[in-house]
Every structure is written in C-alpha cells, then in structure tokens.
Amino acid sequence: MAARDLLFNLFLTGIFCINHACNQIDRDCLLSLPFDTSSPRLNWSNSLDCCHWEGISCDHSARVTHIWLPFKGLRGRLSPLLGNLTRLSHFNLSHNSFSGPLPTGIFSSLNQLEVLDLSYNQLNGDISLQFASNGSSNGLPSSIQIVDLSSNDFNGLIQSWLLQQAWNLTKLNVSHNSFTGPIPSSLCINSPFVRLLDFSSNNHNGEIPKGLEECSRLEVFRAGSISNSIVNLTKLINLELYDNELSGKLPMDMGKLSKLKHLLLYTNFLTGALPPSLMNCTNLVTLNLRHNFFGGDISTLNFSTLHQLTILDLWKNEFTGTLPVSLFSCKFLRAIQLASNKLGGQIRPEIVQLKFLVFLSLSYNTLTNITGAVKILAHCKTLNVLLLTGNFLNEAIPTDDSIVGFDGFKSLEYLGLTHCKLTGQIPTWLSKLKNLRVLGLSFNRITGSIPGWLSTLPRLFRLNLSDNLISGEFPKEICALPTLVSDQAPIDDSSLILSIFATVNGTFLEFSSLSNLGPWISVANNNLSGNIPIEIGRLKQLHGLNFSHNNFIGNIPDQISELTNLERLDLSGNQLFGEIPASLSRLHFLHQFSVANNNLHGAIPLGTQLQSFDASAYEGNPQLCGAPLPHEGASIISNNNDIQKDKDGLGFRLLHISTVLGFITGFLGVSIPLFFNSINRRVA
C-alpha cells in the first residue's frame, strides 16, 4: 500500500514538474544568448527548468518575464530569437560587451516590456532601422516605462514614432552615443509622465523643442543647446547640460525655474554675466558652472537668497570683482570653488560664518594679504581642503607662530600655496596642523633649510617643496614620517566633495580623493647638498621620490631598493658618483626613472627593467655604459681602459728594460775589472 502511494505521489509530482517547467520556446530563446562566453560562466547547466536559471524569472504560466544579467561578461551579438519572449517585461543586459546592431524588429512583439536596459555595451547602428519591422515603424510598446541605451555607439535620428506609443515612459537615457539631428518635439505629448530625459554627449543640433513645455513632471533634463523656452519647464529639479559644447548666454528669466535644485552647466562655451534672476532659484543646492566663459562682477550678485546652497563651483571662468559678502550668508555652504578667475581683494572675516565649509579653492586669482588670510581661515573649524595657489605674489609667508592657535586649522588635510613666489622660511605654525596630509609649497622663493619637525605631522604623506631656494641637507628625520614608514597606517579613501585638478608630469588630471594623489616627496630644483641619507629606505610606502637638480653628492644609497612601492624616481642633475646599485632592479613598479647628469660610472645593471627606460634617463654621465646607452658610451670607458692599459703596459716594459740594463751594467762593472786583473796576473 505504501509503495503504491509513493508511486502515485511521484506520478503527480512528475505531472506538476512537466506543467510548470519553463516554456520550451522560451528556453530555446534564452539559449541563443552567448552565455557560454561569460566569466564566470552563468549557472544554467544545473537545471533543465530555465525558470530556475541565474538572472531569469517566470510568471505562473512558466513564461519568461525577466532577463536580468548585468555585469556578466557577456559578449557577441543579440539573437532575433529573443523577440519570441512575448511575456518579457524586464530586459537588462547592461554593462556587458554585446556588439553589432540590434536585430531588426526585435521589440515589435514584446508588447509587455516595461524595462529595457542595454547601457554600457558596444551596440551600434541606426536605431530607427533597428526598431522598424517589415518596413513599418512600430516603435516601443505602450507598456514601456524605462529605456536606457546609454554608453553604446548607436547613431541616426531619434524619430518621433519611436516613442509614439510610450504613454507610460518615465525615464529615457540615450546619452553617450552618436545620435544626430534634433531632439523629438513630441516627447512629453506622448509621454506625459516622463521624469528623466538624457540626450547628453551626442551630436544633436537645433534648440530644445517647444514640446518639452508639456513635460509637467520632468525633474532631470540633460541635453543640447539652451533656448529661452527652457525656462518654461517649471517643474524641473535637475538641469544638467554639462559637457555639451553649448554656447551663448543664459536666459535672463532663469529665475522661473523656482524648483531647481541642481544646475550643472560645466564644461561648455557659455558666456556673459549670470542673470540676476538666477538668485530667485531659492531651492538651489548645487550650482556648477565651471569651465565656461561666464564673466561680470560677481560681487554684484546677491547670493543671500540661496538659503539651501551647498556647492558653488565657478572654477575657470572670467568673473571679476571681489568675494561676494552675500555668499557668506549661505549657511549650508560646504564647498566653494572660484579658482582661475579674475578676483581680487582680500579674504574677509565673514567667511568664518560658514560653519560647514570643508572645501575652499581660490587659486589663480589676484588675492592679497596672505597673513590676514591665514589668520582668518585658521578659525574655519571644518575646513578640510584649502587651495590658494597663484595668489599673494611676492608676499612674505607669515612666520609668526601665534598666527595659528593651538586648534587652528584643526580639520585641514590639504594646504596648497604653490606658485605664489612667497619669500621667507617654512613657518613653524605648520607643525600644529596635525591632520595635514598634503602640503604644497612648490614654486616659491622659500629659503633656509627643511625643518626636521615636519616628521611630527602624523598624517602627512605628500610633501612638495620643489622649485624654491632651500639649502642645507635633507633631514634624516623626514625619513620617519609615520604614514610613509608603516604599512599599517590607515588609508582614507573618502571622496572629496569637489574634485581637485592638477598637472602631474605634464598631464592634466582630476582627483576625487586625496589618497589618489599618492605618497610623494619632491624637493627638486633647490640648493640641497650633502648625501642622500641611507634612512630613506624606511619610507616604504612612497610612490614618488624627486631629488633632482640639487647638489647632492656621494653614492646612490643601496637602501632606495627597499622602496618597493616606488613608481617614480628622479635623481638627475646632482653630483652623485659611483655605480648604480644592482639592487634597484627590485623596484618592479618603476615607470619613470632618471639619474641623468651626475658623475656615475660603470655598467648599468643588466637583466632588469632599468634597460626599459630611454637613454635620456642616463645621459650626462660620461663614464656610464651599457644598455640602453648607445655603444659610444661603452667605447668611452673601453677606450679609457685601453689607454690606461697602454700606459700601464708601457710603464711595465720601461721598468723591465731598465732592470735588464741595470743588471748588464752591474755585471759588466764587476766582470771587466776581474778580467783585466786576471790578465795582469798572467803577464806578471
């Protein structure tokens, strides 16, 4: 009886499994995906039921509804069989490596599709041709809500019919492709619920279509050229038109966008003064207009109405005037970047009212009174990054130790005072900055010696004192910097509220965190002398070391080979002598290296990456030889050795001849008298 019941149950279970296993047609469609190319491979072989496969979901009828396979390493072309998945509602193959065009008409039968995400692949071709079927223009189904085709290489026009039936569309992102022509004018007429439209980083032309005035729910818009009609999008919360090569001026009535929170227009060619009505956008949180050609007297704008403003970035424009006093009424300001403008005057005491200010960049303006600036800014308790490069030209760096109190600059991690032509010595008040991680004092006229107390800054990992008039020896104490000695030192990778832009080795780079700058010590182009201390080998976390163009003497310390994280090493332009230590071959991460213009001799160590550098890394050392130097370098040594050998050989031969002659002379001097005495005896 029990056996019969068991068989009956197994029979029922078999019927249930057969009825609920995934549809065979759907299974075959899924197998048309190049799943076997993924790394790691998709786990699709453990079950015949595709409803249990990784990234696949089915409805109660065992029809496939979801394909959700982002970041799976898939590559190849999409199969037209996917168009047979008629119950598919969610289709996400983003962040893979699919290529080629979409199969023609693949979406014509997917009339339940809600989410289509093919972003970050290598798909290409004319999009309007790929959405057509049998010569007719079908477009996306009425069920569609989210479309993301960004970061591919699609081209052609985005035709109005493509979205003609997309009544439920809420998000459309076609950015970072090669689309041309105007933006469809009927977008919001057909899709009244759309909240995000992103057409940025394409080749669109024309103006923003008037039909966008119907986008009553639009919150984020990223697109092409700015027209006056944009101010009618009164529901806008985000307006992002950055990196689009836009030109012209902002509409005078920008203030109509009263709900705007984030205005991002950076990296364009926009000109003119900011319209005063912009200050009516009282909900603004982020105002980023950097890298344009905006101008006018910034001090005439009334920023005090922007009560919610958190980030102001006007870097690299042509603003004039002084720092607006009204700006210091924006009590929630956390970041101010006004670098590379034409601002003058002094930093005002009212800036200390900004209790949340963490980032202040005023570099490359014409500010004056560095003493007053330091005295005021030291009271900004939350200030984390302070960039004042290229100001205070030819002023004396303040050396009064009392100018910074015991808790002054208590949060400061980055102090940039480069390219100021400051005079004087490195001030001792810097020793109070116990959170300082990056100190930049290069391209000034600082004299005196490098103070050993710099080693007492517990978090300092990047020190740039290059291009000054500093003299004396490199202090051994610096070789005990805590963050550069210990591999247990904590690394803070937290992102900056605004990026830092810097030129490194001739390349303009953007840094989103201080840790990305890397551990580095540079004292290049000074008057330092003496030996490179052997204690330098303790700085095991260093990525860059530049001692070039000083007056260092002695040998290259073998201990430099202990800096196994070193990526850049420049010892050129000194008076170093001796051989290049063979142990430098242990510096496996080196990609920049120079010992040029010293007094080194001998062969460059063989069988190491030292041969991978250009000959210029070794030039100016007449007695240095070996690859990658040309053969002439070796022949100089060879010729010198041959000359010395010739000299040594000639001397030996002369010595040999003189010895023989001396022996003959002595022998004759004794033998001849004896001979004549013998004759005389015989005669007698």
XYZ file of C-alpha atoms in Angstrom:
684
model
C 0.000 0.000 0.000
C 2.769 2.392 0.970
C 4.664 1.577 -2.209
C 1.559 2.271 -4.314
C 1.042 5.666 -2.593
C 4.674 6.538 -3.204
C 4.383 5.763 -6.903
C 1.191 7.809 -7.119
C 2.865 10.786 -5.462
C 5.833 10.529 -7.806
C 3.430 10.451 -10.739
C 1.657 13.592 -9.540
C 4.990 15.303 -8.917
C 6.095 14.468 -12.446
C 2.909 15.943 -13.886
C 3.394 19.085 -11.776
C 7.007 19.499 -12.927
C 6.052 18.995 -16.560
C 3.265 21.547 -16.340
C 5.423 24.122 -14.572
C 8.787 23.737 -16.316
C 9.687 26.761 -18.412
C 8.247 27.087 -21.878
C 10.409 25.205 -24.418
C 10.309 28.093 -26.899
C 11.392 30.489 -24.176
C 14.168 28.109 -23.167
C 15.485 27.954 -26.720
C 15.359 31.754 -26.933
C 17.434 32.064 -23.782
C 19.973 29.595 -25.080
C 20.513 31.917 -28.052
C 22.266 34.275 -25.638
C 26.066 33.794 -25.711
C 26.000 32.733 -22.062
C 28.996 30.440 -22.511
C 31.256 33.442 -23.061
C 30.661 34.926 -19.636
C 33.301 34.957 -16.957
C 32.455 33.385 -14.607
C 30.100 31.216 -16.625
C 26.387 31.517 -15.974
C 24.964 28.787 -13.795
C 22.493 27.489 -16.401
C 23.529 23.847 -16.560
C 22.277 22.657 -13.176
C 18.612 22.600 -14.164
C 16.527 21.902 -17.244
C 13.951 24.380 -15.964
C 15.048 27.788 -17.249
C 12.805 29.469 -14.654
C 15.461 28.485 -12.110
C 18.375 29.806 -14.112
C 20.515 32.669 -12.884
C 19.024 36.042 -13.820
C 15.761 34.536 -15.138
C 12.244 34.830 -13.680
C 8.948 33.394 -14.922
C 5.260 34.001 -14.352
C 2.698 31.464 -13.108
C 2.473 30.024 -16.618
C 6.229 29.325 -16.678
C 6.770 32.003 -19.309
C 9.926 34.093 -19.018
C 9.219 37.610 -17.729
C 12.641 38.809 -16.532
C 16.121 38.643 -18.055
C 18.340 40.421 -15.552
C 22.007 39.813 -16.415
C 24.090 42.995 -15.903
C 27.874 42.743 -15.337
C 28.062 39.117 -16.524
C 30.868 39.404 -19.100
C 28.534 38.503 -21.967
C 29.692 39.326 -25.459
C 28.666 38.701 -29.030
C 25.516 39.668 -30.939
C 21.932 39.579 -29.762
C 19.809 36.902 -31.421
C 16.493 37.736 -33.154
C 15.026 34.747 -31.251
C 14.780 36.992 -28.196
C 11.822 38.618 -29.899
C 9.847 35.397 -29.226
C 9.835 36.058 -25.465
C 6.381 37.620 -25.721
C 5.814 37.771 -21.940
C 9.090 39.575 -21.265
C 8.628 42.626 -19.030
C 12.170 43.337 -17.759
C 15.184 43.102 -20.073
C 18.541 44.153 -18.583
C 21.824 43.241 -20.292
C 23.704 46.368 -19.207
C 27.459 46.542 -18.536
C 28.403 43.657 -20.811
C 30.205 43.581 -24.155
C 27.448 42.953 -26.685
C 28.276 44.365 -30.107
C 26.742 44.905 -33.514
C 23.249 46.211 -34.291
C 20.030 45.155 -32.613
C 18.125 42.518 -34.601
C 15.580 44.319 -36.785
C 12.123 44.424 -35.224
C 13.212 42.548 -32.105
C 10.869 44.613 -29.915
C 7.816 44.571 -32.191
C 6.332 41.535 -30.418
C 7.434 42.426 -26.876
C 4.210 44.252 -26.076
C 4.554 43.728 -22.308
C 8.060 45.181 -21.999
C 8.397 47.685 -19.134
C 12.155 47.997 -18.593
C 14.776 47.960 -21.362
C 18.379 48.477 -20.236
C 21.155 47.821 -22.753
C 23.507 50.514 -21.443
C 27.292 50.187 -21.351
C 27.732 47.756 -24.221
C 29.206 48.156 -27.706
C 25.972 48.067 -29.690
C 25.822 50.201 -32.823
C 23.881 51.065 -35.955
C 20.970 53.308 -36.932
C 18.438 52.990 -34.133
C 15.440 53.906 -36.299
C 16.135 50.999 -38.661
C 16.529 48.524 -35.833
C 13.174 49.330 -34.241
C 11.306 49.013 -37.540
C 9.730 45.738 -38.678
C 8.757 44.670 -42.205
C 9.079 48.229 -43.426
C 6.721 49.627 -40.781
C 7.672 51.885 -37.895
C 6.468 50.213 -34.731
C 8.495 51.887 -32.011
C 8.431 50.913 -28.359
C 5.328 49.312 -26.827
C 2.854 51.262 -24.715
C 3.912 49.265 -21.650
C 7.465 50.660 -21.661
C 8.474 52.706 -18.605
C 12.279 52.810 -18.565
C 14.594 52.895 -21.598
C 18.368 53.102 -21.129
C 20.507 52.781 -24.262
C 23.337 54.967 -22.957
C 27.047 54.400 -23.492
C 26.867 52.493 -26.767
C 27.559 53.612 -30.322
C 24.053 53.930 -31.750
C 23.610 56.577 -34.446
C 20.991 58.126 -36.683
C 17.951 60.200 -35.768
C 15.726 59.544 -32.800
C 12.439 59.575 -34.671
C 9.220 60.751 -33.047
C 7.483 57.461 -33.897
C 9.991 55.577 -31.752
C 8.194 56.825 -28.642
C 4.802 57.499 -30.171
C 3.046 54.833 -28.099
C 5.219 55.161 -24.982
C 2.402 56.519 -22.819
C 3.912 55.220 -19.569
C 7.525 56.280 -20.146
C 9.202 57.743 -17.039
C 12.918 57.563 -17.944
C 14.722 57.846 -21.276
C 18.527 57.794 -21.367
C 20.285 57.742 -24.749
C 23.399 59.640 -23.656
C 26.950 58.883 -24.814
C 26.080 57.616 -28.278
C 26.389 59.168 -31.742
C 22.823 60.340 -32.346
C 22.326 63.313 -34.642
C 19.554 65.709 -35.564
C 17.074 67.463 -33.290
C 15.540 66.118 -30.104
C 11.997 64.826 -30.805
C 9.461 67.595 -30.215
C 6.573 65.322 -29.226
C 8.287 63.623 -26.308
C 6.100 64.852 -23.487
C 2.951 64.994 -25.585
C 3.172 61.232 -25.990
C 4.814 60.551 -22.618
C 3.249 62.889 -20.039
C 4.734 61.004 -17.053
C 8.397 61.295 -18.052
C 10.690 62.402 -15.219
C 14.172 61.996 -16.721
C 15.412 62.780 -20.228
C 19.109 62.405 -21.029
C 20.332 63.221 -24.544
C 23.782 64.413 -23.442
C 27.099 63.546 -25.123
C 25.649 63.023 -28.601
C 25.730 65.094 -31.784
C 22.283 66.659 -31.534
C 21.636 70.026 -33.135
C 18.872 72.578 -33.029
C 17.272 74.032 -29.940
C 15.362 72.455 -27.109
C 11.957 71.687 -28.658
C 8.965 73.697 -27.505
C 7.094 70.455 -26.959
C 9.111 69.956 -23.779
C 6.914 72.596 -22.185
C 4.387 69.776 -21.821
C 6.793 67.853 -19.568
C 4.985 68.878 -16.409
C 6.664 66.145 -14.346
C 10.184 66.441 -15.761
C 12.774 66.529 -12.986
C 16.095 65.791 -14.761
C 16.972 67.065 -18.213
C 20.363 66.599 -19.882
C 20.594 67.633 -23.497
C 21.738 70.175 -26.031
C 21.689 73.906 -26.619
C 19.926 76.243 -24.243
C 16.980 78.255 -25.534
C 14.670 80.641 -23.768
C 11.931 78.018 -23.840
C 13.758 76.036 -21.176
C 12.530 78.403 -18.500
C 9.004 77.119 -19.095
C 9.960 73.738 -17.645
C 8.880 74.984 -14.244
C 8.778 71.522 -12.677
C 12.489 70.960 -13.306
C 14.509 69.884 -10.303
C 17.745 68.916 -12.097
C 19.014 70.728 -15.184
C 22.178 69.010 -16.406
C 23.612 70.253 -19.686
C 27.286 69.722 -18.918
C 29.981 68.751 -21.411
C 27.899 69.596 -24.488
C 29.888 72.379 -26.243
C 26.985 74.771 -25.603
C 27.462 78.444 -26.405
C 25.519 81.642 -25.829
C 24.137 83.203 -22.671
C 21.745 82.034 -20.003
C 18.129 83.210 -20.394
C 17.507 86.382 -18.399
C 14.463 84.872 -16.690
C 16.192 81.741 -15.377
C 14.517 82.558 -12.071
C 11.301 80.974 -13.353
C 12.864 77.613 -12.581
C 11.980 78.100 -8.938
C 12.020 74.386 -8.094
C 15.506 73.865 -9.480
C 17.876 72.169 -7.046
C 20.824 71.176 -9.212
C 22.062 73.320 -12.106
C 25.015 71.663 -13.845
C 26.279 73.513 -16.916
C 30.006 72.843 -16.582
C 32.450 72.316 -19.466
C 30.708 74.300 -22.185
C 31.328 77.585 -24.020
C 28.700 79.681 -22.258
C 29.365 83.398 -21.968
C 28.054 86.571 -20.401
C 27.145 87.588 -16.893
C 24.909 85.457 -14.722
C 21.330 86.761 -14.878
C 20.290 88.348 -11.536
C 17.059 86.331 -11.701
C 19.120 83.185 -11.095
C 19.140 84.205 -7.457
C 15.369 83.618 -7.439
C 16.058 79.881 -7.709
C 15.958 79.721 -3.945
C 15.926 75.921 -3.817
C 19.333 75.606 -5.475
C 21.573 73.099 -3.710
C 24.264 72.719 -6.392
C 25.378 75.448 -8.799
C 28.153 74.143 -11.026
C 29.137 76.401 -13.936
C 32.846 75.602 -14.031
C 34.951 75.665 -17.192
C 32.937 78.165 -19.227
C 33.416 81.802 -20.210
C 30.988 83.443 -17.808
C 32.073 86.888 -16.677
C 30.974 90.078 -14.970
C 31.430 91.399 -11.453
C 30.480 88.522 -9.197
C 30.267 90.759 -6.146
C 27.087 92.388 -7.536
C 25.128 89.122 -7.252
C 23.026 88.596 -4.138
C 23.725 85.013 -3.062
C 21.973 85.517 0.273
C 18.672 84.328 -1.245
C 20.131 80.872 -1.921
C 19.448 79.517 1.547
C 19.926 75.861 0.551
C 23.119 76.283 -1.478
C 25.669 73.606 -0.602
C 28.092 73.562 -3.550
C 29.222 76.545 -5.621
C 31.662 75.719 -8.398
C 32.595 78.557 -10.760
C 36.144 77.376 -11.478
C 37.832 78.508 -14.692
C 35.629 81.374 -15.847
C 36.218 85.107 -16.226
C 34.466 86.551 -13.190
C 35.822 89.810 -11.788
C 35.359 91.725 -8.554
C 35.874 90.501 -5.007
C 34.480 87.623 -2.999
C 30.765 88.414 -2.532
C 29.962 89.165 1.095
C 26.443 87.867 0.441
C 27.928 84.426 -0.196
C 28.778 84.105 3.470
C 25.054 84.201 4.297
C 24.606 80.775 2.663
C 24.973 78.980 5.965
C 24.842 75.467 4.469
C 27.714 76.015 2.037
C 30.177 73.125 2.146
C 32.248 73.789 -0.970
C 33.340 76.980 -2.757
C 35.470 76.766 -5.874
C 36.265 80.093 -7.537
C 39.736 79.241 -8.810
C 41.065 80.535 -12.152
C 39.006 83.691 -12.381
C 39.998 87.359 -12.064
C 39.026 88.025 -8.470
C 40.957 90.454 -6.326
C 40.894 91.878 -2.833
C 41.315 90.051 0.443
C 39.609 87.169 2.214
C 37.009 88.663 4.518
C 36.458 87.701 8.189
C 32.777 86.926 7.475
C 33.832 83.637 5.871
C 34.072 82.063 9.342
C 30.239 82.219 9.438
C 30.244 79.189 7.115
C 30.213 76.563 9.863
C 30.071 73.636 7.414
C 32.698 74.774 4.897
C 35.047 71.893 4.074
C 36.390 72.822 0.618
C 37.719 76.239 -0.410
C 39.591 76.783 -3.675
C 40.530 80.330 -4.641
C 43.666 79.517 -6.632
C 44.928 81.575 -9.550
C 43.238 84.854 -8.769
C 44.908 88.061 -7.565
C 44.173 87.913 -3.847
C 46.428 89.831 -1.459
C 47.423 89.761 2.242
C 48.377 86.165 2.954
C 48.937 86.962 6.619
C 45.355 88.119 7.019
C 44.075 85.130 5.030
C 45.870 82.608 7.252
C 44.761 84.351 10.418
C 41.104 84.319 9.330
C 40.895 80.880 7.727
C 42.579 79.207 10.703
C 39.240 79.714 12.508
C 37.293 77.690 9.917
C 36.994 74.601 12.088
C 35.594 72.268 9.421
C 37.882 73.329 6.569
C 39.421 70.232 5.004
C 40.888 71.442 1.682
C 42.382 74.922 1.235
C 43.815 75.826 -2.176
C 45.296 79.318 -2.511
C 47.807 78.631 -5.293
C 48.868 81.529 -7.509
C 47.834 84.352 -5.152
C 49.706 86.710 -2.792
C 52.507 87.144 -5.339
C 55.887 88.110 -3.850
C 54.496 88.441 -0.323
C 56.311 87.109 2.735
C 54.957 83.888 4.150
C 53.764 84.578 7.715
C 56.220 83.137 10.248
C 54.668 84.339 13.495
C 53.945 81.107 15.356
C 50.995 82.684 17.161
C 49.157 83.434 13.917
C 47.623 79.958 14.174
C 46.223 78.981 17.558
C 46.516 75.576 19.182
C 43.386 74.291 17.425
C 43.756 76.385 14.267
C 43.084 74.554 11.017
C 42.044 71.616 13.214
C 40.489 69.717 10.271
C 42.808 70.827 7.458
C 44.170 67.966 5.340
C 45.367 69.740 2.183
C 47.130 73.101 2.105
C 48.100 74.395 -1.341
C 50.269 77.529 -1.534
C 52.230 76.817 -4.720
C 53.152 79.305 -7.468
C 52.902 82.278 -5.107
C 56.573 83.388 -5.190
C 56.415 83.617 -1.393
C 59.556 84.625 0.482
C 60.803 83.604 3.911
C 61.288 80.233 5.542
C 58.988 77.285 6.177
C 56.912 78.526 9.141
C 56.713 76.579 12.398
C 52.937 77.099 12.719
C 52.584 74.325 10.152
C 53.668 71.896 12.898
C 50.280 72.491 14.585
C 48.343 71.062 11.642
C 48.124 67.521 12.981
C 45.587 66.387 10.362
C 47.609 67.675 7.420
C 48.053 65.026 4.728
C 49.186 67.074 1.699
C 51.456 70.128 1.818
C 52.256 72.019 -1.363
C 54.784 74.875 -1.204
C 56.466 74.473 -4.582
C 57.330 77.319 -6.964
C 58.015 79.910 -4.293
C 61.175 81.644 -3.092
C 61.447 79.930 0.258
C 64.931 79.934 1.798
C 66.531 78.232 4.769
C 66.552 74.523 5.459
C 63.923 71.809 5.567
C 62.789 71.568 9.194
C 63.024 68.148 10.788
C 59.780 68.768 12.701
C 57.833 68.002 9.516
C 58.208 64.379 10.608
C 55.935 65.125 13.596
C 52.910 65.549 11.300
C 51.331 62.121 11.861
C 49.222 62.004 8.670
C 51.479 63.742 6.135
C 52.039 61.573 3.061
C 52.635 64.073 0.242
C 55.243 66.843 0.544
C 56.160 69.129 -2.347
C 58.897 71.697 -1.704
C 60.276 71.774 -5.245
C 61.389 74.914 -7.107
C 62.447 77.007 -4.151
C 65.758 78.312 -2.753
C 66.023 75.799 0.089
C 69.544 74.824 1.179
C 71.249 72.507 3.656
C 70.955 68.752 3.847
C 67.862 66.612 3.539
C 66.974 65.894 7.184
C 67.053 62.283 8.319
C 64.020 62.976 10.479
C 61.804 63.187 7.381
C 62.611 59.527 6.790
C 60.486 58.732 9.844
C 57.176 60.161 8.558
C 54.623 57.829 10.183
C 52.327 57.335 7.190
C 55.238 56.584 4.865
C 57.084 54.226 7.190
C 54.328 51.899 8.335
C 52.165 49.716 6.128
C 49.666 49.707 8.991
C 48.918 53.418 8.625
C 45.204 53.953 7.916
C 44.352 54.996 4.373
C 41.480 57.437 3.991
C 39.853 56.876 0.595
C 36.853 59.093 1.250
C 35.766 61.142 -1.734
C 36.202 64.889 -1.856
C 33.077 66.993 -2.121
C 34.643 68.535 -5.260
C 37.445 67.167 -7.396
C 40.950 68.590 -7.362
C 42.535 69.329 -10.733
C 46.303 69.235 -11.061
C 49.017 68.886 -13.669
C 51.224 65.873 -12.985
C 54.223 65.331 -15.272
C 52.606 67.481 -17.937
C 49.256 65.669 -17.797
C 46.124 67.413 -16.553
C 44.410 65.092 -14.092
C 41.315 65.056 -11.902
C 41.480 63.631 -8.377
C 38.331 62.696 -6.498
C 40.100 61.831 -3.235
C 43.335 62.861 -1.542
C 44.592 59.281 -1.470
C 44.562 59.277 -5.283
C 47.344 61.878 -5.220
C 49.676 59.183 -3.905
C 52.544 59.241 -1.362
C 55.204 61.554 -2.722
C 58.200 63.639 -1.676
C 59.665 66.219 -4.040
C 62.473 68.648 -3.243
C 63.550 69.149 -6.851
C 65.180 72.373 -8.071
C 66.599 73.642 -4.808
C 70.106 74.079 -3.365
C 70.206 70.994 -1.164
C 73.607 69.390 -0.562
C 75.239 66.517 1.269
C 74.489 62.846 0.923
C 71.121 61.256 0.340
C 70.529 59.714 3.780
C 70.562 55.937 3.930
C 67.495 56.215 6.185
C 65.499 56.982 3.009
C 64.901 53.228 2.791
C 62.442 53.472 5.694
C 59.839 55.298 3.575
C 58.434 52.056 2.236
C 55.053 53.497 1.266
C 56.494 56.117 -1.103
C 55.255 56.069 -4.694
C 57.311 59.048 -5.860
C 60.699 60.499 -4.898
C 62.198 63.506 -6.690
C 65.608 64.782 -5.563
C 66.575 66.154 -8.972
C 68.527 69.331 -9.702
C 70.206 69.890 -6.367
C 73.785 69.458 -5.185
C 73.608 66.006 -3.627
C 76.922 64.136 -3.556
C 78.048 60.610 -2.717
C 76.727 57.276 -3.840
C 73.150 56.362 -4.641
C 72.106 54.633 -1.413
C 71.507 50.933 -1.817
C 68.616 51.373 0.625
C 66.491 53.027 -2.086
C 65.878 49.483 -3.316
C 63.796 48.934 -0.173
C 61.178 51.382 -1.500
C 59.384 48.581 -3.315
C 56.242 50.657 -3.988
C 58.203 53.317 -5.852
C 56.768 54.292 -9.243
C 58.811 57.435 -9.945
C 62.432 58.074 -9.015
C 64.348 61.130 -10.216
C 67.907 61.745 -9.004
C 69.053 63.671 -12.083
C 71.055 66.881 -12.086
C 73.162 66.288 -8.978
C 76.802 65.360 -8.282
C 76.281 61.726 -7.403
C 79.121 59.327 -8.167
C 79.824 55.632 -8.008
C 77.860 52.877 -9.693
C 74.115 52.378 -9.993
C 73.224 49.813 -7.316
C 72.193 46.499 -8.848
C 69.585 46.235 -6.094
C 67.451 48.881 -7.852
C 66.262 46.015 -10.039
C 63.896 45.169 -7.171
C 61.838 48.292 -7.914
C 59.360 46.441 -10.096
C 56.768 49.254 -10.238
C 59.078 51.935 -11.634
C 57.716 53.593 -14.752
C 59.626 56.886 -14.508
C 63.335 56.954 -13.706
C 66.296 59.265 -14.232
C 69.864 59.540 -12.971
C 70.959 61.816 -15.822
C 73.635 64.489 -15.435
C 75.600 63.129 -12.497
C 79.102 61.626 -12.227
C 78.121 57.974 -12.235
C 80.346 55.319 -13.757
C 80.332 51.647 -14.564
C 77.782 49.454 -16.279
C 74.027 49.854 -15.924
C 72.850 46.673 -14.131
C 71.807 44.049 -16.681
C 68.724 41.878 -16.767
C 66.497 44.402 -15.037
C 63.814 46.851 -16.025
C 66.477 49.562 -15.864
C 67.104 48.757 -19.520
C 63.476 49.596 -20.346
C 63.989 53.326 -19.840
C 65.118 55.677 -22.572
C 68.803 56.538 -22.871
C 67.952 60.069 -21.724
C 67.486 58.648 -18.225
C 71.260 58.053 -18.108
C 72.733 60.791 -20.290
C 75.265 63.219 -18.890
C 77.281 60.506 -17.127
C 80.348 60.131 -19.428
C 81.688 57.079 -17.632
C 78.394 55.195 -17.533
C 77.945 52.394 -20.047
C 75.660 49.571 -21.066
C 72.120 49.335 -22.469
C 70.130 51.425 -23.114
C 73.021 53.829 -23.707
C 74.438 53.791 -27.256
C 77.666 51.879 -27.877
C 79.639 55.100 -27.764
C 79.017 55.264 -24.057
C 80.654 51.888 -23.621
C 83.507 52.685 -26.002
C 84.430 55.740 -23.963
C 85.017 53.520 -20.977
C 86.695 50.908 -23.154
C 88.963 53.497 -24.737
C 89.828 54.936 -21.352
C 90.613 51.463 -20.092
C 92.709 50.726 -23.179
C 94.631 53.954 -22.704
C 95.216 53.086 -19.078
C 96.287 49.587 -20.067
C 98.656 51.049 -22.659
C 100.089 53.361 -20.050
C 100.395 50.522 -17.581
C 101.983 48.262 -20.264
C 104.497 50.884 -21.333
C 105.483 51.513 -17.743
C 105.970 47.800 -17.179
C 108.100 47.487 -20.309
C 110.233 50.503 -19.336
C 110.692 49.045 -15.893
C 111.671 45.705 -17.397
C 114.204 47.344 -19.773
C 115.717 49.464 -17.032
C 116.055 46.420 -14.821
C 117.825 44.462 -17.557
C 120.090 47.397 -18.363
C 120.893 47.789 -14.701
C 121.731 44.124 -14.442
C 124.012 44.310 -17.508
C 125.707 47.445 -16.223
C 126.314 45.885 -12.843
C 127.531 42.654 -14.355
C 129.963 44.457 -16.611
C 131.063 46.703 -13.767
C 132.207 43.665 -11.828
C 133.355 41.388 -14.661
C 135.651 43.782 -16.558
C 137.976 44.586 -13.616
C 138.206 40.910 -12.802
C 139.113 40.181 -16.409
C 141.935 42.729 -16.507
C 143.227 41.618 -13.113
C 143.455 38.093 -14.439
C 145.438 39.299 -17.478
C 147.807 41.297 -15.312
C 148.461 38.279 -13.143
C 149.243 36.194 -16.217
C 151.611 38.850 -17.571
C 153.366 39.137 -14.262
